[in-house]
GROMACS .gro file of C-alpha atoms in nm:
model
  179
    1MET     CA    1   0.915   5.015  -3.656
    2LYS     CA    2   0.865   5.382  -3.599
    3LYS     CA    3   0.685   5.532  -3.298
    4THR     CA    4   0.476   5.839  -3.375
    5ASP     CA    5   0.225   6.050  -3.186
    6ILE     CA    6   0.266   5.973  -2.817
    7CYS     CA    7  -0.007   6.060  -2.566
    8LEU     CA    8   0.025   6.055  -2.188
    9ILE     CA    9  -0.268   6.110  -1.952
   10GLU     CA   10  -0.205   6.135  -1.579
   11ASN     CA   11  -0.225   6.386  -1.294
   12SER     CA   12  -0.516   6.570  -1.459
   13LYS     CA   13  -0.315   6.641  -1.777
   14ILE     CA   14  -0.329   6.527  -2.137
   15ILE     CA   15   0.011   6.552  -2.304
   16LEU     CA   16   0.051   6.488  -2.677
   17ASN     CA   17   0.404   6.470  -2.817
   18ASN     CA   18   0.543   6.649  -2.508
   19GLU     CA   19   0.289   6.935  -2.535
   20ILE     CA   20   0.015   6.984  -2.275
   21ILE     CA   21  -0.313   6.969  -2.468
   22PHE     CA   22  -0.545   6.985  -2.167
   23GLU     CA   23  -0.502   7.042  -1.795
   24SER     CA   24  -0.751   7.054  -1.511
   25GLU     CA   25  -0.748   7.141  -1.144
   26THR     CA   26  -0.977   6.851  -1.056
   27GLN     CA   27  -0.826   6.540  -0.900
   28ASN     CA   28  -1.135   6.326  -0.962
   29PHE     CA   29  -1.094   6.122  -1.282
   30SER     CA   30  -1.461   6.122  -1.374
   31ASP     CA   31  -1.479   6.502  -1.357
   32PHE     CA   32  -1.145   6.535  -1.537
   33ALA     CA   33  -1.268   6.310  -1.821
   34LYS     CA   34  -1.589   6.511  -1.862
   35GLU     CA   35  -1.397   6.840  -1.867
   36ALA     CA   36  -1.145   6.705  -2.120
   37TYR     CA   37  -1.420   6.568  -2.346
   38LYS     CA   38  -1.598   6.903  -2.347
   39SER     CA   39  -1.284   7.117  -2.381
   40LEU     CA   40  -1.144   6.909  -2.667
   41ALA     CA   41  -1.482   6.927  -2.846
   42LEU     CA   42  -1.497   6.553  -2.898
   43ASN     CA   43  -1.823   6.443  -3.051
   44TYR     CA   44  -1.911   6.089  -2.952
   45PRO     CA   45  -2.232   6.065  -2.743
   46LYS     CA   46  -2.153   5.708  -2.631
   47PHE     CA   47  -1.862   5.855  -2.429
   48HIS     CA   48  -2.100   5.949  -2.147
   49LYS     CA   49  -2.215   5.587  -2.106
   50MET     CA   50  -1.863   5.441  -2.089
   51ASP     CA   51  -1.694   5.325  -1.772
   52ASN     CA   52  -1.385   5.515  -1.656
   53LEU     CA   53  -1.135   5.269  -1.808
   54SER     CA   54  -1.299   5.308  -2.148
   55LYS     CA   55  -1.308   5.687  -2.109
   56LEU     CA   56  -0.936   5.691  -2.032
   57ALA     CA   57  -0.853   5.471  -2.332
   58PHE     CA   58  -1.088   5.671  -2.555
   59LEU     CA   59  -0.938   6.009  -2.461
   60ALA     CA   60  -0.581   5.890  -2.515
   61SER     CA   61  -0.670   5.722  -2.843
   62GLU     CA   62  -0.855   6.026  -2.976
   63MET     CA   63  -0.545   6.240  -2.925
   64VAL     CA   64  -0.336   6.004  -3.138
   65LEU     CA   65  -0.588   5.880  -3.394
   66LYS     CA   66  -0.762   6.211  -3.463
   67ASN     CA   67  -1.010   6.201  -3.752
   68GLU     CA   68  -0.794   6.008  -3.995
   69ASP     CA   69  -0.877   5.673  -4.157
   70HIS     CA   70  -0.773   5.398  -3.917
   71SER     CA   71  -0.963   5.106  -4.063
   72ARG     CA   72  -0.626   4.926  -4.099
   73THR     CA   73  -0.493   5.016  -3.752
   74ALA     CA   74  -0.470   4.744  -3.488
   75LEU     CA   75  -0.500   4.798  -3.112
   76VAL     CA   76  -0.270   4.643  -2.850
   77PHE     CA   77  -0.329   4.760  -2.493
   78ALA     CA   78  -0.233   4.638  -2.148
   79ASN     CA   79  -0.284   4.725  -1.784
   80LYS     CA   80  -0.246   4.578  -1.438
   81SER     CA   81  -0.593   4.608  -1.286
   82SER     CA   82  -0.797   4.470  -1.576
   83SER     CA   83  -1.151   4.606  -1.527
   84LEU     CA   84  -1.137   4.582  -1.147
   85ASP     CA   85  -1.262   4.938  -1.094
   86THR     CA   86  -1.583   4.861  -1.284
   87ASP     CA   87  -1.605   4.511  -1.137
   88PHE     CA   88  -1.633   4.663  -0.790
   89LYS     CA   89  -1.905   4.902  -0.906
   90TYR     CA   90  -2.094   4.609  -1.055
   91GLN     CA   91  -2.061   4.413  -0.729
   92GLU     CA   92  -2.196   4.715  -0.541
   93SER     CA   93  -2.499   4.722  -0.771
   94ILE     CA   94  -2.561   4.354  -0.687
   95ASN     CA   95  -2.526   4.416  -0.314
   96SER     CA   96  -2.747   4.724  -0.312
   97GLU     CA   97  -3.072   4.673  -0.122
   98GLU     CA   98  -3.235   4.938  -0.343
   99ASN     CA   99  -3.190   4.732  -0.660
  100TYR     CA  100  -3.346   4.394  -0.713
  101PHE     CA  101  -3.128   4.336  -1.017
  102PRO     CA  102  -2.766   4.429  -1.090
  103SER     CA  103  -2.710   4.700  -1.348
  104PRO     CA  104  -2.662   4.568  -1.704
  105ALA     CA  105  -2.523   4.912  -1.798
  106VAL     CA  106  -2.231   4.850  -1.560
  107PHE     CA  107  -2.200   4.478  -1.642
  108VAL     CA  108  -2.120   4.559  -2.006
  109TYR     CA  109  -1.786   4.709  -1.894
  110THR     CA  110  -1.666   4.423  -1.672
  111LEU     CA  111  -1.409   4.315  -1.933
  112PRO     CA  112  -1.100   4.528  -2.008
  113ASN     CA  113  -1.121   4.467  -2.382
  114ILE     CA  114  -1.452   4.655  -2.405
  115CYS     CA  115  -1.254   4.980  -2.424
  116VAL     CA  116  -1.075   4.838  -2.730
  117GLY     CA  117  -1.417   4.768  -2.881
  118GLU     CA  118  -1.534   5.125  -2.818
  119ILE     CA  119  -1.229   5.265  -2.999
  120SER     CA  120  -1.266   5.014  -3.283
  121ILE     CA  121  -1.629   5.111  -3.337
  122ARG     CA  122  -1.549   5.482  -3.326
  123HIS     CA  123  -1.272   5.452  -3.587
  124LYS     CA  124  -1.424   5.168  -3.794
  125MET     CA  125  -1.119   4.951  -3.730
  126GLN     CA  126  -1.129   4.611  -3.897
  127THR     CA  127  -0.803   4.463  -3.774
  128GLU     CA  128  -0.648   4.276  -3.485
  129ASN     CA  129  -0.688   4.385  -3.124
  130ALA     CA  130  -0.567   4.258  -2.790
  131PHE     CA  131  -0.580   4.368  -2.428
  132PHE     CA  132  -0.323   4.209  -2.198
  133VAL     CA  133  -0.317   4.210  -1.819
  134LEU     CA  134   0.046   4.243  -1.705
  135ASP     CA  135   0.216   4.318  -1.374
  136ASP     CA  136   0.389   4.626  -1.517
  137PHE     CA  137   0.410   4.822  -1.839
  138ASP     CA  138   0.621   4.611  -2.075
  139GLU     CA  139   0.686   4.818  -2.385
  140GLU     CA  140   0.914   4.554  -2.536
  141PHE     CA  141   0.638   4.291  -2.516
  142LEU     CA  142   0.378   4.526  -2.668
  143ASN     CA  143   0.615   4.632  -2.945
  144ASN     CA  144   0.714   4.273  -3.028
  145TYR     CA  145   0.350   4.167  -3.043
  146SER     CA  146   0.269   4.470  -3.259
  147GLU     CA  147   0.563   4.399  -3.489
  148GLN     CA  148   0.419   4.054  -3.561
  149ILE     CA  149   0.084   4.211  -3.655
  150LEU     CA  150   0.255   4.458  -3.887
  151LYS     CA  151   0.475   4.190  -4.047
  152SER     CA  152   0.171   3.968  -4.108
  153GLY     CA  153   0.009   4.244  -4.313
  154LYS     CA  154  -0.306   4.236  -4.099
  155ALA     CA  155  -0.261   4.605  -4.017
  156GLU     CA  156  -0.072   4.909  -4.145
  157LYS     CA  157  -0.037   5.069  -3.801
  158VAL     CA  158  -0.076   4.962  -3.440
  159LEU     CA  159  -0.199   5.178  -3.154
  160CYS     CA  160  -0.016   5.046  -2.846
  161GLY     CA  161  -0.044   5.145  -2.488
  162TRP     CA  162  -0.081   5.112  -2.116
  163ILE     CA  163  -0.430   5.201  -1.992
  164GLU     CA  164  -0.434   5.165  -1.613
  165LEU     CA  165  -0.721   5.286  -1.395
  166TYR     CA  166  -0.816   5.179  -1.047
  167LYS     CA  167  -1.020   5.409  -0.826
  168GLU     CA  168  -0.857   5.754  -0.861
  169SER     CA  169  -0.521   5.625  -0.980
  170TYR     CA  170  -0.493   5.639  -1.357
  171LYS     CA  171  -0.239   5.656  -1.636
  172ALA     CA  172  -0.265   5.622  -2.010
  173PHE     CA  173   0.043   5.604  -2.229
  174VAL     CA  174  -0.039   5.532  -2.593
  175TYR     CA  175   0.158   5.558  -2.913
  176LEU     CA  176   0.118   5.474  -3.279
  177LEU     CA  177   0.359   5.227  -3.442
  178THR     CA  178   0.419   5.211  -3.816
  179VAL     CA  179   0.661   5.024  -4.037
   0.00000   0.00000   0.00000
């Protein structure tokens, strides 16, 4: 397997193949994501409705996938916190005395694999996808799992990565694997 196009997002920077693509002064992830989206001229209106985990995965994936055909690209992601950041926001919407009903707009994102779905829809992917919750980034595990997908012929490429976001701590490390 060959690793191509590596994207890292952390500390208010987007780095693609060791080159800084975008950098911001803001420390707040939500503001950083909005600035990056605008600066990189990404055109996907659903971005503004996504939760922060999905925005992080989307930004990293867009850097690697670009506007090429990825209908035969699989997705294999992992993180430690699952969708805990959004889960807390959803719980707050339940506990709020102002709302009689919890927010369905937030509830939609209370599963970590929703970000995989957003990317799949954007790129018309029709292959395998998985989102694992692990204690730490385990590149060997992700690569071995991806290798099985590639060997099976179910995909021509696999976008792998670590997409971790909890409160203001975030890191995305994604890369494309090919045979």
